[in-house]
XYZ file of C-alpha atoms in Angstrom:
786
model
C -25.704 -34.180 -26.099
C -24.483 -31.163 -24.121
C -21.692 -30.641 -26.628
C -24.103 -30.948 -29.566
C -26.401 -28.346 -28.053
C -23.416 -26.069 -27.420
C -22.226 -26.532 -31.017
C -25.663 -25.681 -32.363
C -25.887 -22.622 -30.119
C -22.489 -21.417 -31.287
C -23.612 -21.657 -34.907
C -26.687 -19.608 -34.066
C -24.467 -16.983 -32.416
C -22.045 -16.565 -35.263
C -24.733 -16.848 -37.938
C -26.292 -13.726 -36.447
C -24.714 -10.260 -36.426
C -24.905 -9.859 -32.613
C -21.862 -11.989 -31.733
C -19.785 -10.423 -34.520
C -20.844 -6.930 -33.518
C -19.964 -7.488 -29.852
C -16.594 -8.982 -30.793
C -15.861 -6.034 -33.066
C -16.777 -3.437 -30.456
C -14.854 -5.261 -27.736
C -11.736 -5.438 -29.905
C -11.933 -1.739 -30.762
C -12.414 -0.894 -27.081
C -9.311 -2.886 -26.115
C -7.298 -1.250 -28.889
C -8.289 2.246 -27.815
C -7.420 1.670 -24.157
C -4.102 -0.027 -24.897
C -3.021 2.595 -27.419
C -4.018 5.419 -25.093
C -1.892 3.942 -22.305
C 1.083 3.072 -24.522
C 1.343 6.324 -26.492
C 2.467 8.728 -23.727
C 5.130 6.317 -22.486
C 6.520 5.885 -26.002
C 6.636 9.658 -26.534
C 8.278 10.451 -23.202
C 10.790 7.653 -23.561
C 11.820 9.069 -26.923
C 12.089 12.590 -25.476
C 14.207 11.456 -22.529
C 16.485 9.273 -24.644
C 17.089 12.137 -27.042
C 17.774 14.781 -24.405
C 19.280 12.976 -21.426
C 22.258 10.705 -22.190
C 22.155 9.314 -18.625
C 18.528 8.227 -18.855
C 18.190 4.446 -19.231
C 14.658 3.441 -18.284
C 11.574 4.378 -16.257
C 13.243 3.281 -13.031
C 10.985 1.383 -10.661
C 7.867 1.986 -12.759
C 6.357 -1.293 -13.917
C 5.104 -0.727 -17.443
C 3.011 -3.899 -17.196
C 1.053 -2.383 -14.333
C 0.941 1.053 -15.929
C -0.388 -0.201 -19.290
C -2.931 -2.649 -17.912
C -3.802 -1.793 -14.314
C -3.421 1.985 -14.112
C -6.228 4.508 -14.260
C -6.052 4.412 -18.064
C -4.973 0.762 -18.171
C -6.519 -1.826 -20.468
C -7.707 -4.458 -17.969
C -8.980 -1.892 -15.474
C -11.203 -0.214 -18.074
C -12.341 -3.403 -19.788
C -13.586 -4.855 -16.492
C -15.609 -1.703 -15.889
C -17.381 -2.001 -19.249
C -17.692 -5.749 -19.880
C -21.105 -5.892 -18.183
C -22.459 -4.014 -21.210
C -21.637 -6.907 -23.563
C -22.789 -10.109 -21.894
C -26.515 -9.321 -21.417
C -26.822 -8.596 -25.139
C -25.341 -12.005 -25.865
C -27.358 -14.055 -23.365
C -30.707 -12.306 -23.658
C -32.032 -14.759 -26.261
C -30.478 -18.027 -25.142
C -33.650 -19.445 -23.571
C -36.205 -16.685 -24.060
C -35.890 -17.290 -27.818
C -36.899 -20.929 -27.318
C -39.841 -19.895 -25.146
C -40.960 -17.190 -27.536
C -40.746 -19.490 -30.594
C -42.474 -22.360 -28.802
C -39.534 -24.695 -29.428
C -39.134 -25.076 -25.671
C -42.108 -27.460 -25.727
C -40.257 -29.727 -28.150
C -37.326 -29.770 -25.760
C -39.629 -30.645 -22.869
C -41.057 -33.603 -24.815
C -37.701 -34.824 -26.210
C -35.405 -37.288 -24.417
C -32.955 -34.440 -23.859
C -32.616 -33.585 -20.180
C -33.135 -30.005 -19.053
C -29.691 -29.825 -17.465
C -28.171 -30.804 -20.817
C -30.035 -27.940 -22.460
C -28.919 -25.446 -19.840
C -25.330 -26.689 -19.707
C -25.124 -26.825 -23.503
C -26.234 -23.229 -23.925
C -23.949 -22.093 -21.119
C -21.059 -24.025 -22.653
C -21.606 -22.140 -25.903
C -21.335 -18.851 -24.031
C -18.162 -20.053 -22.300
C -16.628 -20.713 -25.705
C -17.654 -17.259 -26.902
C -16.138 -15.791 -23.743
C -12.900 -17.463 -24.794
C -13.116 -15.423 -27.987
C -13.318 -12.241 -25.898
C -10.438 -13.466 -23.731
C -8.426 -14.200 -26.892
C -9.100 -10.657 -28.134
C -7.791 -9.342 -24.833
C -4.874 -11.769 -25.007
C -3.840 -10.333 -28.372
C -2.833 -7.153 -26.582
C -0.910 -9.169 -24.003
C 1.102 -10.624 -26.862
C 1.538 -7.143 -28.318
C 2.703 -5.856 -24.941
C 5.208 -8.713 -24.677
C 6.723 -7.426 -27.916
C 6.534 -3.758 -26.877
C 7.822 -4.010 -23.293
C 11.107 -5.316 -21.982
C 10.692 -8.270 -19.561
C 6.892 -8.096 -19.456
C 5.348 -9.455 -16.253
C 3.550 -12.343 -17.908
C 2.300 -13.847 -14.649
C 0.424 -10.672 -13.778
C -1.202 -10.578 -17.230
C -2.300 -14.221 -17.156
C -3.754 -13.774 -13.675
C -5.669 -10.727 -14.898
C -6.896 -12.698 -17.913
C -8.212 -15.425 -15.607
C -10.018 -12.809 -13.530
C -11.571 -11.335 -16.664
C -12.715 -14.741 -17.926
C -14.264 -15.776 -14.604
C -16.053 -12.436 -14.394
C -17.657 -12.682 -17.843
C -18.600 -16.314 -17.178
C -20.354 -15.290 -13.966
C -22.179 -12.554 -15.866
C -23.146 -15.168 -18.475
C -24.647 -17.504 -15.872
C -26.740 -14.620 -14.565
C -27.807 -13.836 -18.137
C -28.832 -17.448 -18.807
C -31.088 -17.439 -15.749
C -32.683 -14.089 -16.579
C -33.279 -15.337 -20.123
C -35.356 -18.186 -18.721
C -37.717 -15.857 -16.858
C -39.274 -14.023 -19.799
C -40.249 -14.370 -23.437
C -38.976 -10.876 -24.238
C -35.282 -10.647 -24.999
C -35.033 -6.952 -24.211
C -36.577 -7.595 -20.796
C -34.061 -10.372 -20.247
C -31.167 -8.025 -21.084
C -32.449 -5.267 -18.796
C -33.007 -7.786 -15.994
C -29.446 -9.049 -16.385
C -28.138 -5.478 -16.193
C -30.177 -5.017 -13.026
C -28.943 -8.176 -11.296
C -25.323 -7.386 -12.157
C -25.813 -3.858 -10.816
C -27.323 -5.161 -7.579
C -24.613 -7.778 -7.042
C -21.942 -5.189 -7.766
C -23.204 -2.710 -5.181
C -24.768 -4.987 -2.583
C -21.481 -5.062 -0.698
C -22.032 -1.451 0.386
C -25.520 -2.050 1.807
C -26.419 -2.721 5.453
C -22.800 -2.795 6.513
C -23.604 -1.820 10.089
C -24.941 -5.257 10.966
C -22.478 -8.102 11.427
C -24.361 -10.993 9.830
C -25.776 -8.983 6.938
C -22.410 -7.301 6.351
C -20.659 -10.632 5.914
C -23.461 -11.959 3.716
C -23.638 -8.967 1.390
C -19.861 -8.698 1.226
C -19.656 -12.308 0.078
C -22.356 -11.831 -2.554
C -20.818 -8.626 -3.903
C -19.171 -8.796 -7.321
C -17.320 -5.542 -6.701
C -13.616 -5.999 -6.175
C -13.754 -9.756 -6.727
C -11.278 -9.550 -9.568
C -9.068 -6.945 -7.883
C -6.610 -9.466 -6.469
C -6.426 -11.523 -9.663
C -5.969 -8.419 -11.767
C -3.082 -7.388 -9.510
C -1.512 -10.838 -9.871
C -2.782 -12.742 -6.815
C -4.979 -15.792 -7.414
C -6.846 -16.980 -4.321
C -9.024 -20.055 -4.055
C -11.797 -18.101 -2.310
C -12.147 -15.768 -5.303
C -12.104 -18.654 -7.795
C -14.676 -20.523 -5.700
C -16.825 -17.403 -5.527
C -17.159 -17.201 -9.310
C -17.745 -20.938 -9.599
C -20.432 -20.733 -6.911
C -22.166 -17.836 -8.659
C -22.151 -19.771 -11.934
C -23.480 -22.971 -10.359
C -26.148 -21.134 -8.368
C -27.634 -19.325 -11.347
C -27.431 -22.393 -13.581
C -29.233 -24.344 -10.874
C -31.833 -21.572 -10.664
C -32.295 -21.861 -14.429
C -32.853 -25.631 -14.260
C -35.345 -25.184 -11.403
C -37.155 -22.508 -13.395
C -37.542 -24.802 -16.427
C -38.563 -27.757 -14.257
C -41.392 -25.686 -12.855
C -43.104 -25.812 -16.266
C -42.886 -29.615 -16.481
C -43.612 -30.620 -12.889
C -46.577 -29.716 -10.723
C -45.352 -28.780 -7.239
C -46.648 -26.472 -4.500
C -45.067 -23.064 -4.457
C -43.406 -23.701 -1.127
C -41.557 -26.706 -2.513
C -40.269 -24.647 -5.412
C -39.235 -21.889 -3.021
C -37.538 -24.460 -0.820
C -35.477 -25.728 -3.748
C -34.305 -22.226 -4.565
C -33.490 -21.608 -0.905
C -31.569 -24.892 -0.688
C -29.438 -23.958 -3.698
C -28.778 -20.470 -2.324
C -27.923 -21.698 1.168
C -25.675 -24.425 -0.219
C -23.799 -21.838 -2.247
C -23.434 -19.553 0.746
C -22.215 -22.410 2.932
C -19.618 -23.524 0.403
C -18.566 -19.918 -0.075
C -18.214 -19.415 3.677
C -16.110 -22.537 4.105
C -13.918 -21.779 1.095
C -13.207 -18.264 2.367
C -11.849 -19.390 5.753
C -8.185 -18.328 6.079
C -7.027 -21.863 6.904
C -8.739 -23.234 3.777
C -7.665 -20.470 1.404
C -4.900 -21.049 -1.094
C -2.812 -18.274 -2.627
C -0.673 -17.948 -5.737
C 1.243 -14.741 -6.346
C 1.908 -14.841 -10.072
C 3.829 -11.557 -10.304
C 7.508 -11.509 -11.167
C 8.421 -9.619 -7.978
C 5.854 -11.186 -5.602
C 4.400 -7.752 -4.944
C 1.242 -9.244 -3.398
C 3.142 -11.275 -0.806
C 4.617 -9.996 2.434
C 8.388 -10.043 2.573
C 10.187 -13.286 3.577
C 11.485 -11.470 6.660
C 7.913 -10.787 7.738
C 6.978 -14.383 7.025
C 9.795 -15.597 9.265
C 8.626 -13.355 12.101
C 5.059 -14.663 11.773
C 6.378 -18.226 11.962
C 7.771 -17.360 15.383
C 4.227 -16.471 16.504
C 3.082 -20.046 15.973
C 2.592 -20.933 19.644
C -0.811 -19.318 19.886
C -3.341 -17.007 18.244
C -2.641 -13.338 17.684
C -5.433 -11.110 18.936
C -5.935 -7.744 17.218
C -8.309 -5.222 18.775
C -9.230 -2.098 16.818
C -10.183 0.890 18.994
C -12.388 3.477 17.284
C -13.141 6.829 18.901
C -16.332 8.504 17.678
C -14.900 11.918 18.580
C -11.840 11.508 16.371
C -13.151 13.180 13.244
C -10.079 12.354 11.152
C -9.951 8.581 11.644
C -13.300 7.350 13.007
C -14.704 6.671 9.527
C -11.974 4.054 8.958
C -12.936 2.062 12.041
C -16.739 2.022 12.097
C -18.543 -1.263 11.278
C -19.259 -0.177 7.698
C -15.516 -0.037 6.979
C -14.607 -3.328 8.659
C -14.234 -5.396 5.514
C -12.078 -2.711 3.917
C -9.899 -2.663 7.034
C -9.436 -6.426 6.901
C -8.816 -6.651 3.156
C -6.455 -3.685 2.885
C -4.366 -4.438 5.951
C -4.664 -7.978 7.275
C -5.439 -10.275 4.332
C -1.772 -10.587 3.400
C -0.877 -11.564 6.980
C -3.763 -14.024 7.360
C -2.242 -15.925 4.473
C 0.707 -16.890 6.709
C -0.985 -16.759 10.116
C -4.640 -17.757 9.727
C -5.304 -17.833 13.494
C -5.427 -14.053 13.875
C -8.479 -13.141 15.953
C -10.056 -9.742 15.334
C -11.943 -7.758 17.938
C -13.485 -4.294 17.844
C -14.089 -1.684 20.524
C -16.072 1.505 19.945
C -16.065 4.410 22.370
C -16.231 8.184 22.657
C -13.722 10.250 24.611
C -11.921 13.544 24.391
C -9.382 15.456 26.466
C -9.346 19.194 25.646
C -6.133 19.638 27.648
C -4.268 16.880 25.881
C -0.657 17.872 25.316
C 1.093 15.594 22.879
C 1.973 15.441 19.223
C -1.478 14.203 18.202
C -3.171 17.418 19.395
C -4.508 19.496 16.493
C -6.539 22.635 16.023
C -9.573 20.441 15.398
C -9.317 19.165 18.977
C -9.794 22.605 20.448
C -12.878 23.177 18.293
C -14.893 20.294 19.729
C -16.217 22.161 22.747
C -16.257 25.479 20.867
C -18.693 24.047 18.342
C -20.946 22.809 21.148
C -20.827 25.497 23.866
C -22.360 24.447 27.146
C -22.811 20.815 26.098
C -21.487 17.805 27.968
C -19.285 15.235 26.303
C -22.162 12.751 26.060
C -24.398 15.373 24.439
C -21.655 16.202 21.938
C -21.169 12.494 21.238
C -24.912 12.133 20.646
C -24.877 14.883 18.037
C -21.689 13.492 16.466
C -23.242 10.038 16.217
C -26.330 11.502 14.581
C -24.206 13.420 12.107
C -22.165 10.295 11.349
C -25.257 8.077 11.039
C -24.094 5.896 13.916
C -25.908 4.336 16.861
C -24.517 5.866 20.068
C -25.386 2.713 22.025
C -22.590 0.975 20.118
C -19.995 3.315 21.679
C -18.798 2.938 25.255
C -18.595 5.938 27.549
C -15.233 7.248 28.841
C -15.873 5.660 32.213
C -16.528 2.248 30.691
C -13.420 2.420 28.522
C -11.151 3.613 31.325
C -12.004 0.453 33.263
C -10.628 -1.593 30.373
C -7.765 0.447 28.951
C -6.245 3.937 29.045
C -5.973 5.301 25.511
C -4.913 8.796 26.523
C -1.221 8.104 25.683
C -2.384 7.186 22.186
C -4.285 10.436 21.766
C -7.667 8.664 21.556
C -6.970 7.934 17.916
C -7.706 4.888 15.799
C -5.193 2.341 17.056
C -4.784 -1.417 17.181
C -3.665 -3.393 20.179
C -1.906 -6.652 19.410
C -1.982 -9.355 22.066
C 0.053 -12.560 22.051
C 0.522 -14.912 24.996
C -0.435 -12.183 27.457
C 1.875 -9.547 25.978
C 0.411 -6.460 24.288
C 1.676 -3.842 21.868
C 0.027 -0.892 20.126
C 0.153 -0.370 16.371
C -0.840 3.056 15.132
C -2.406 4.629 12.071
C -0.908 7.657 10.350
C -2.138 10.809 8.660
C -0.715 10.063 5.237
C -2.163 8.543 2.051
C -1.250 5.005 3.148
C -2.926 5.501 6.575
C -2.595 1.909 7.814
C 0.704 0.694 9.312
C 3.155 -0.870 6.914
C 5.226 -4.010 7.158
C 8.043 -2.173 8.921
C 5.665 -0.959 11.650
C 3.991 -4.327 12.119
C 7.310 -6.168 12.142
C 8.452 -3.938 14.996
C 5.273 -4.741 16.942
C 5.618 -8.465 16.258
C 9.202 -8.378 17.529
C 8.097 -6.617 20.718
C 5.471 -9.319 21.276
C 8.211 -11.926 20.908
C 10.205 -10.072 23.569
C 13.077 -9.626 21.176
C 16.020 -7.492 22.248
C 15.215 -4.110 20.763
C 17.814 -1.414 20.090
C 17.854 1.248 22.796
C 18.786 4.823 21.928
C 19.764 7.108 24.802
C 19.726 10.895 24.244
C 21.985 12.929 26.498
C 20.287 15.766 28.415
C 21.310 18.332 31.012
C 23.295 20.688 28.809
C 20.429 22.240 26.826
C 20.689 19.535 24.170
C 17.914 18.890 21.667
C 14.957 17.337 23.508
C 13.017 14.257 22.365
C 9.946 15.142 24.438
C 9.402 18.676 23.139
C 7.634 19.540 19.884
C 9.351 22.889 19.259
C 11.146 23.623 16.000
C 14.691 22.821 17.174
C 13.876 19.681 19.147
C 14.235 16.001 18.235
C 10.727 14.726 19.016
C 9.403 13.965 15.529
C 11.982 11.392 14.528
C 12.141 9.731 17.949
C 8.947 9.595 20.025
C 6.294 11.107 17.737
C 3.621 8.404 17.566
C 2.030 10.120 14.564
C 5.172 9.712 12.436
C 5.228 6.461 10.467
C 9.007 6.053 10.588
C 9.700 7.601 13.993
C 11.935 5.402 16.122
C 9.072 4.435 18.417
C 7.116 2.994 15.476
C 9.909 0.988 13.840
C 11.314 -0.986 16.744
C 13.587 1.355 18.706
C 13.330 2.242 22.393
C 14.200 5.893 23.047
C 15.006 7.457 26.388
C 17.081 10.253 27.912
C 20.087 10.189 30.205
C 21.627 12.948 32.313
C 25.336 12.237 32.552
C 25.663 14.443 35.619
C 23.525 12.098 37.692
C 23.390 8.837 35.723
C 25.839 6.310 34.377
C 25.597 5.202 30.789
C 23.641 1.901 30.736
C 25.517 -1.069 29.354
C 22.558 -2.311 27.328
C 22.047 0.724 25.087
C 22.688 0.392 21.365
C 23.416 4.041 20.592
C 24.226 7.098 22.658
C 23.199 10.399 21.068
C 24.862 13.667 22.046
C 22.502 16.123 20.328
C 24.088 19.590 20.122
C 25.011 20.431 23.730
C 25.128 24.163 24.449
C 27.134 23.955 27.689
C 30.702 22.740 28.125
C 30.887 19.126 29.179
C 31.845 18.728 32.836
C 34.871 16.610 33.796
C 32.530 13.896 35.096
C 30.585 13.864 31.833
C 33.808 13.731 29.843
C 35.034 10.757 31.849
C 31.810 8.849 31.243
C 31.784 9.637 27.530
C 35.434 8.710 27.054
C 34.897 5.447 28.915
C 31.856 4.670 26.763
C 33.793 5.332 23.550
C 36.830 3.394 24.733
C 34.534 0.450 25.505
C 33.343 0.299 21.901
C 29.952 1.984 22.278
C 28.146 3.328 19.215
C 27.459 7.041 19.174
C 25.792 9.844 17.218
C 27.191 13.340 17.783
C 25.650 16.589 16.521
C 27.362 19.942 16.682
C 26.558 23.473 15.489
C 28.571 26.480 14.311
C 29.534 28.721 17.205
C 29.639 25.853 19.699
C 32.641 23.959 18.361
C 34.485 24.405 21.653
C 31.825 22.370 23.453
C 32.398 19.165 21.484
C 35.991 19.485 20.259
C 37.572 18.301 23.556
C 35.603 15.069 23.249
C 36.136 14.749 19.506
C 39.857 15.187 20.060
C 39.869 11.621 21.379
C 38.733 10.523 17.924
C 41.215 12.745 16.054
C 38.229 14.716 14.754
C 37.421 18.406 15.083
C 34.585 20.728 14.228
C 36.336 23.378 12.168
C 36.017 27.031 13.196
C 33.629 29.213 11.254
C 30.566 28.265 9.264
C 29.956 26.917 5.784
C 27.883 29.209 3.585
C 26.193 28.586 0.256
C 24.754 31.711 -1.398
C 21.697 31.027 -3.548
C 18.870 32.931 -5.169
C 16.087 31.510 -2.981
C 17.671 30.904 0.414
C 19.816 32.722 2.938
C 23.507 31.732 2.680
C 23.441 29.641 5.886
C 21.121 27.100 4.204
C 23.774 24.691 2.936
C 22.839 21.636 0.876
C 25.594 19.010 1.045
C 25.299 15.920 -1.108
C 25.331 12.338 0.097
C 28.731 10.711 -0.358
C 29.108 7.123 -1.640
C 29.408 5.753 1.917
C 25.788 6.791 2.571
C 24.583 4.236 0.019
C 25.362 1.372 2.404
C 23.927 2.826 5.594
C 20.719 0.779 5.306
C 18.257 -0.822 2.930
C 16.061 2.271 2.909
C 14.183 2.441 -0.370
C 15.385 5.977 -1.144
C 19.036 5.063 -0.670
C 18.519 1.825 -2.593
C 16.744 3.584 -5.441
C 19.517 6.138 -5.878
C 22.426 3.897 -4.907
C 24.056 4.098 -8.315
C 23.906 7.883 -8.197
C 25.480 7.924 -4.748
C 28.252 5.591 -5.831
C 28.962 7.718 -8.916
C 30.377 10.463 -6.673
C 28.860 13.091 -8.957
C 27.882 16.182 -6.887
C 25.663 17.431 -9.688
C 23.594 14.252 -9.902
C 22.893 12.841 -6.460
C 20.804 13.309 -3.305
C 21.166 16.375 -1.118
C 20.118 17.360 2.403
C 19.221 20.748 3.787
C 21.530 21.636 6.699
C 20.840 25.173 7.912
C 23.791 26.379 9.941
C 26.539 23.807 9.481
C 30.260 23.636 10.006
C 32.892 21.337 8.521
C 34.175 18.238 10.263
C 37.887 17.516 9.811
C 39.757 14.336 10.675
C 43.307 13.014 10.923
C 44.757 9.539 10.802
C 43.467 7.490 13.707
C 42.510 4.019 14.789
C 39.159 4.571 13.086
C 38.321 4.040 9.479
C 36.772 7.341 8.416
C 34.383 7.926 5.515
C 32.589 11.172 4.678
C 28.799 10.898 4.585
C 27.929 14.472 3.623
C 30.056 16.673 1.383
C 29.663 20.245 0.203
C 30.256 21.285 -3.401
C 33.462 23.259 -3.803
C 31.958 25.398 -6.557
C 28.887 26.365 -4.528
C 30.064 26.921 -0.959
C 33.011 27.818 1.247
C 34.011 27.908 4.906
C 33.626 31.418 6.281
C 35.903 32.278 9.172
C 34.158 35.386 10.522
C 30.622 35.950 11.731
C 27.846 35.517 9.205
C 24.915 37.934 8.986
C 22.400 35.763 7.163
C 19.727 38.399 6.535
C 22.025 41.053 5.088
C 23.772 41.438 1.744
C 25.025 38.294 0.060
C 28.456 37.395 1.468
C 31.516 37.430 -0.774
C 34.421 35.031 -0.549
C 37.362 36.746 1.167
C 40.531 34.691 1.466
C 42.277 37.502 3.313
C 39.701 37.163 6.129
C 40.370 33.428 6.489
C 37.668 32.097 4.158
C 38.542 28.711 2.672
C 37.028 27.340 -0.504
C 36.759 23.609 -1.108
C 34.643 20.512 -0.632
C 34.117 19.958 3.087
C 32.727 17.010 4.975
C 29.805 17.938 7.204
C 29.155 14.371 8.306
C 31.606 11.554 9.049
C 31.273 7.815 9.499
C 33.775 6.175 11.863
C 34.318 2.448 12.356
C 36.863 0.255 14.134
C 37.115 -3.219 15.627
C 37.101 -3.632 19.421
C 36.915 -7.124 20.955
C 35.594 -8.658 17.742
C 32.855 -6.034 17.594
C 32.601 -3.168 15.135
C 32.257 0.181 16.838
C 30.223 2.704 14.858
C 30.206 6.466 15.356
C 28.610 9.279 13.338
C 29.618 12.926 13.701
C 27.708 15.811 12.066
C 28.493 19.522 12.003
C 24.772 20.279 12.102
C 21.784 19.266 14.224
C 19.033 21.230 12.521
C 18.585 18.676 9.731
C 17.258 16.307 12.426
C 15.036 18.836 14.168
C 11.232 18.799 14.167
C 10.985 21.617 11.637
C 13.130 20.008 8.943
C 13.035 16.309 9.666
C 10.508 15.562 6.929
C 13.081 16.433 4.268
C 15.757 14.125 5.660
C 13.862 11.429 7.560
C 15.059 8.639 5.267
C 18.695 9.576 5.957
C 18.171 10.018 9.705
C 16.546 6.603 10.121
C 19.253 5.063 7.943
C 21.830 6.458 10.380
C 20.045 4.918 13.370
C 19.728 1.648 11.460
C 23.470 1.582 10.773
C 24.237 2.391 14.417
C 22.043 -0.545 15.517
C 24.014 -2.872 13.222
C 21.058 -2.764 10.830
C 18.870 -4.887 13.123
C 16.053 -2.350 13.012
C 13.992 -1.188 11.287
C 13.245 -4.495 9.619
C 13.273 -3.293 6.026
C 11.320 -5.179 3.401
C 13.064 -4.285 0.138
C 11.569 -5.415 -3.151
C 13.382 -6.157 -6.407
C 13.356 -3.306 -8.865
C 10.985 -3.493 -11.804
C 12.497 -5.058 -14.894
C 9.633 -4.148 -17.214
C 10.658 -0.500 -17.289
C 11.639 0.045 -20.934
C 9.769 0.046 -24.237
C 11.011 -1.537 -27.433
C 8.774 0.729 -29.493
C 9.006 4.421 -30.319
C 6.354 7.065 -31.023
C 6.236 6.288 -34.746
C 5.896 2.568 -34.155
C 3.214 3.201 -31.538
C 1.241 5.318 -34.026
C 1.435 2.618 -36.715
C 0.450 -0.014 -34.184
C -2.492 2.134 -33.068
C -3.791 2.290 -36.637
C -3.396 -1.472 -37.021
C -5.152 -2.199 -33.735
C -8.044 0.241 -34.058
C -8.675 0.062 -37.805
C -7.006 -2.873 -39.568
C -7.744 -5.718 -37.118
C -11.422 -4.744 -36.629
C -11.776 -4.367 -40.392
C -10.592 -7.945 -40.846
C -13.087 -9.134 -38.216
C -15.836 -7.173 -39.949
C -14.908 -8.638 -43.335
C -14.857 -12.215 -41.985
C -18.203 -11.756 -40.254
C -19.780 -10.217 -43.342
C -18.625 -13.067 -45.592
C -19.907 -15.720 -43.192
C -23.278 -14.005 -42.747
C -23.755 -13.507 -46.498
C -22.860 -17.121 -47.270
C -25.203 -18.299 -44.536
C -28.033 -16.183 -45.884
C -27.528 -17.593 -49.410
C -27.769 -21.121 -48.055
């Protein structure tokens, strides 16, 4: 009977112009969005293929994601507009029966009300399949247009679309049962969809209501499926919404046939709602949630290396406490109660999938130290008391809470927080403290677009909690070397101990410290010893310790500078390496001649699995100076080597047609220097960085020598951070950082050109809809004649 009712309802749909009109408009909308996304790629691919013989594809750009999920993508835009279609389709499903009086015949017939409701809903489900098929046509088209299309991502997105329109349809069926006016039913459906879409942003300050409204919210429910991740909690959510509103519809129709007190009717509605919420709560528990990453590259799943680390944390729960400081204007908004669900979904959902016993806690406080002296200090810090002259910290916090629409009673005072934990070393910023089996570790947030810590940062923290042996880097001090504790331009703080830097050594698993060779012996447990540009001659005692360390197979990083070659050359002599006299210069239009830009040699490609080196590995291996990566090394000298027990590979090379080694003194801010062979200038390609390896006692000794230190300094580290960290990774035998490389995109080339895209656009926007219009017109005319 349900099927018969559905069949009859389908005939009514397609014997009226509404269903045909909606199908036509939906198809045109899909065609416009797909063509708009495809066209620019087709044009640019043609331009690049015509003008650049080395260009092969769009690199790591996934065309599947770009065409369907991007800002102008098909699925992304269709999901934003689909709510406009369904209410127009469902507005007359039941209200038409009520308005015509035929509902009374249904009440008196042997047909059960649930069969009526399910039959009409089934008809809408079938029509929704028509919309899904229209969308699927462009998936098929994309499979023809794009090389190695990510079909799993598209099918997951199609499922998300179908579940969304079915949920809208269930809401529309219920609203249609409440009124005899179809237009009122449509407007009511729009209203309910609007409320359910935005309810997730209401009353987020209160724990119980926040969880309730977040569960009920339609917004973002298809985000994971559209990106290729199907979760049981999202599927259950849509099924629960459908069942709830269909049950509401049946209860509404039963009210006309059964005489019950209002409180019994209200109780039935409440029972249905509470049952749905309970099932939704249970199905959303991490332990009961199933996941299926349908993408070709598993982009929604944490890396297998991260999964293996989480498996090692199986002996107990992992406790994560988020500390939010009201006075931290730059990060507080990310940690307040209103943002809690965003924090969990953006950062921790992917980890809960593999470790569901993560316990989350939250601490709110206000504190501020105007004399704080660390890398986190900013100009904004000094303005806090200036903006509130004569006010106490509590008074300032009161005004800040009022301006942020927060309740100050939620935030602990400095005295209360200091009894629990000292957050001064963390700069009173938004941080997380991880706790496992009594051991704790901080994980930080960063002032970049990503903000939250990445897998590399969390893997380092997990390893610390497991008490893994972490690589220790010791920086030599005592001879005016570069300092890891100072934030001045020439120092080495940013890439080592700067807690605000995402890929600083402290945030990716390394332990950094200093050592004074005049008073200390070199520890036996260090991974790498760094000699960062000493300005004073090494003492005999220091030389003995360094030679002993090298002879014992210790790994080392050595930085020199022009004008101080005599400081390091006695030590480098043991390695058959020398810093050449003079300075390399590279005249250019924009920079002073001391700003030399050597290119990365092929050996640099295998330093680590850093994404930049991996992305450009083929360029590095091509040994083409004109088409590779370069570093900025202001003030650099050449590093020469002779045959030795070490295997030597250049890491950085200068271009022989752009630079030369100048023997005399360089005046950088004067007239452009001219090559003068008679003055000792030597033209050629010089190595400014060397990689040395040899076997000692079945262990590979690794040493790096650079003729420059400025490329690692605080001022310029941002330009070369990927290379610097790759060097430390190689020196630690690539144990840390724990990289999480992903396969390159395969769907990065089109099989269609601009002309073909234009013809296809005409076919999609004009021809296909015209055929739909013709078919609908013929059917409607024939129906009218009958």
